[in-house]
Amino acid sequence: MRLNFIRHGMTDGNRMKKYIGITDELLCTDGINQLKEHIYPECSCLFTSPMKRCIQTAEIIYPDMNYTVCDDFRECDFGRFENKNYIELSGDAYYQKWIDSNGTIPFPDGESVENFKERCISAFEKCIRSVLKYNSVSFIIHGGTIMSVLEKYAFPKGSYYDFSIANAECYVTEFDGTKIKILEKI
């Protein structure tokens, strides 16, 4: 089965390098334009995060397709870091502690990375079970969501950050039921 993992287009917060998790932003003009610069793979079935930036991306890339919203594909809750960038957080002692941990400790007043990854993987597994009859499925989701799924299922194996993806990029993959092989990144 062909799986396409598409990260939503750019928002104003993304452009300013802010932690945008639960902030429900629309795409910025540059984000809309960058989506129009790519040719995305066709698909038989489409899933999206409930966040406006993902739904808007889905409607731009696949304007005539119905999509299924999966609540658990939403981005991580960054807690006190939400809607701030590294400059705004530079004096925050907990932010430095989080950086020093390589992003492994929980976000203060937010979601733990472990819970986030488990939520995303569970959502992916539930969606896949419901679409086994399709040849190709696209997921329009968040960078962290994509990295969580690929960390668990990609072969060859890699770490979470090995699967980082920019706004509007797409991993085109093949899924054999147990592992995901990345065919290309567009």
Coordinates of C-alpha atoms in Angstrom, one line a residue:
M1 CA 0.0 0.0 0.0
R2 CA 1.3 3.4 -0.9
L3 CA 1.2 5.9 2.0
N4 CA 1.9 9.6 1.5
F5 CA 2.8 11.6 4.6
I6 CA 2.3 15.3 3.9
R7 CA 3.2 18.0 6.4
H8 CA 0.7 21.0 6.3
G9 CA 1.7 24.2 4.6
M10 CA 3.4 27.0 6.5
T11 CA 1.6 29.3 9.0
D12 CA 2.8 32.6 10.3
G13 CA 3.9 30.9 13.5
N14 CA 6.0 28.4 11.5
R15 CA 7.6 31.2 9.5
M16 CA 8.6 32.9 12.8
K17 CA 10.0 29.5 14.0
K18 CA 7.5 29.3 16.9
Y19 CA 6.4 26.1 18.7
I20 CA 2.9 25.8 17.1
G21 CA 1.1 22.8 18.5
I22 CA -2.4 23.5 19.8
T23 CA -2.5 27.0 18.4
D24 CA -5.0 26.6 15.6
E25 CA -3.6 28.8 12.8
L26 CA -4.6 29.0 9.2
L27 CA -1.9 28.9 6.5
C28 CA -0.1 32.1 5.6
T29 CA 0.1 33.4 2.0
D30 CA 3.5 31.9 1.6
G31 CA 2.2 28.5 2.9
I32 CA -0.6 28.5 0.4
N33 CA 1.8 29.4 -2.4
Q34 CA 4.3 26.7 -1.4
L35 CA 1.6 24.0 -1.6
K36 CA 0.8 25.2 -5.2
E37 CA 4.4 24.7 -6.2
H38 CA 4.4 20.9 -5.5
I39 CA 2.7 18.1 -7.4
Y40 CA 1.4 15.7 -4.8
P41 CA 0.7 12.0 -5.4
E42 CA -2.9 11.0 -6.0
C43 CA -4.6 8.9 -3.4
S44 CA -7.7 6.8 -2.8
C45 CA -8.3 7.8 0.8
L46 CA -7.4 10.9 2.8
F47 CA -6.9 11.5 6.5
T48 CA -6.1 14.8 8.2
S49 CA -5.5 16.3 11.6
P50 CA -8.4 18.4 13.0
M51 CA -6.2 21.6 13.0
K52 CA -7.2 24.3 10.5
R53 CA -3.7 24.3 8.9
C54 CA -4.1 20.6 8.0
I55 CA -7.7 20.9 6.8
Q56 CA -6.8 23.9 4.7
T57 CA -3.9 22.0 3.2
A58 CA -6.1 19.0 2.4
E59 CA -8.6 21.3 0.6
I60 CA -5.9 22.9 -1.5
I61 CA -4.1 19.7 -2.5
Y62 CA -7.1 17.5 -2.9
P63 CA -10.0 20.0 -3.6
D64 CA -12.5 17.3 -4.8
M65 CA -11.8 14.6 -2.2
N66 CA -13.6 13.8 1.0
Y67 CA -11.4 13.4 4.0
T68 CA -11.6 11.9 7.4
V69 CA -10.5 14.0 10.4
C70 CA -8.6 12.1 13.0
D71 CA -8.5 14.0 16.3
D72 CA -5.4 12.1 17.6
F73 CA -3.3 13.3 14.7
R74 CA -3.2 16.8 16.2
E75 CA 0.2 18.3 17.0
C76 CA 1.8 18.1 20.4
D77 CA 0.7 20.5 23.2
F78 CA 3.9 22.5 23.8
G79 CA 2.6 23.9 27.1
R80 CA 4.5 27.0 28.2
F81 CA 6.6 26.9 25.0
E82 CA 3.4 27.2 22.8
N83 CA 3.5 30.1 20.3
K84 CA 7.0 31.1 21.3
N85 CA 10.3 30.8 19.5
Y86 CA 13.8 30.0 20.8
I87 CA 14.6 33.7 21.1
E88 CA 11.5 34.3 23.3
L89 CA 12.4 31.3 25.4
S90 CA 16.2 32.0 25.7
G91 CA 16.0 33.1 29.3
D92 CA 13.8 30.2 30.5
A93 CA 15.7 27.8 32.6
Y94 CA 13.3 24.9 31.9
Y95 CA 13.6 25.5 28.2
Q96 CA 17.4 25.1 28.5
K97 CA 16.9 22.0 30.5
W98 CA 14.5 20.7 27.7
I99 CA 17.1 21.5 25.0
D100 CA 19.9 19.8 27.1
S101 CA 17.6 16.7 27.3
N102 CA 17.5 16.6 23.4
G103 CA 13.7 17.2 23.7
T104 CA 13.0 14.1 25.8
I105 CA 11.5 15.6 29.0
P106 CA 7.9 16.7 29.0
F107 CA 6.9 20.2 28.0
P108 CA 6.0 22.3 31.1
D109 CA 2.2 22.4 31.4
G110 CA 2.0 20.5 28.1
E111 CA 2.2 17.0 26.7
S112 CA 5.0 14.5 27.2
V113 CA 6.9 13.4 24.1
E114 CA 6.1 9.7 25.0
N115 CA 2.4 10.3 25.3
F116 CA 2.4 12.3 22.1
K117 CA 4.2 9.6 20.1
E118 CA 1.9 6.9 21.5
R119 CA -1.2 8.9 20.6
C120 CA 0.0 9.4 17.0
I121 CA 1.0 5.8 16.5
S122 CA -2.3 4.6 17.9
A123 CA -4.2 6.9 15.5
F124 CA -2.1 5.7 12.5
E125 CA -2.7 2.1 13.4
K126 CA -6.5 2.7 13.7
C127 CA -6.6 4.5 10.4
I128 CA -4.6 1.8 8.6
R129 CA -6.9 -1.0 9.8
S130 CA -9.9 0.9 8.3
V131 CA -8.4 1.4 4.8
L132 CA -6.8 -1.9 3.9
K133 CA -8.8 -2.1 0.7
Y134 CA -7.2 1.1 -0.8
N135 CA -4.0 1.2 -2.9
S136 CA -2.9 4.7 -1.7
V137 CA -3.6 6.7 1.3
S138 CA -2.5 10.3 2.1
F139 CA -2.1 11.7 5.6
I140 CA -2.0 15.5 5.9
I141 CA -0.7 16.0 9.4
H142 CA 2.1 17.7 11.4
G143 CA 5.8 17.2 11.4
G144 CA 5.9 15.7 14.8
T145 CA 3.1 13.3 13.9
I146 CA 4.9 12.1 10.8
M147 CA 8.2 11.7 12.8
S148 CA 6.4 9.6 15.4
V149 CA 4.9 7.2 12.9
L150 CA 8.1 6.9 10.9
E151 CA 10.3 6.4 14.0
K152 CA 8.2 3.3 14.8
Y153 CA 7.6 1.9 11.3
A154 CA 10.3 3.1 8.9
F155 CA 12.8 0.7 7.6
P156 CA 15.7 1.2 7.8
K157 CA 15.2 2.3 11.3
G158 CA 15.9 5.9 12.4
S159 CA 15.5 8.2 15.3
Y160 CA 12.6 10.6 15.7
Y161 CA 14.6 13.6 14.4
D162 CA 15.9 11.6 11.4
F163 CA 12.4 11.9 9.9
S164 CA 12.2 15.7 10.2
I165 CA 10.1 17.2 7.4
A166 CA 9.6 20.9 6.3
N167 CA 6.2 22.5 5.7
A168 CA 4.5 21.3 2.5
E169 CA 6.9 18.4 2.0
C170 CA 5.8 14.8 1.5
Y171 CA 7.2 11.4 2.2
V172 CA 6.0 8.9 -0.4
T173 CA 6.3 5.5 1.1
E174 CA 5.3 1.9 0.7
F175 CA 3.7 0.0 3.6
D176 CA 3.8 -3.8 3.7
G177 CA 1.7 -4.1 6.9
T178 CA 4.7 -4.2 9.2
K179 CA 7.2 -1.6 8.0
I180 CA 7.3 1.5 5.9
K181 CA 9.9 2.0 3.2
I182 CA 10.5 5.7 2.2
L183 CA 10.5 5.9 -1.6
E184 CA 11.1 9.6 -2.0
K185 CA 10.7 13.0 -0.4
I186 CA 9.0 15.7 -2.4

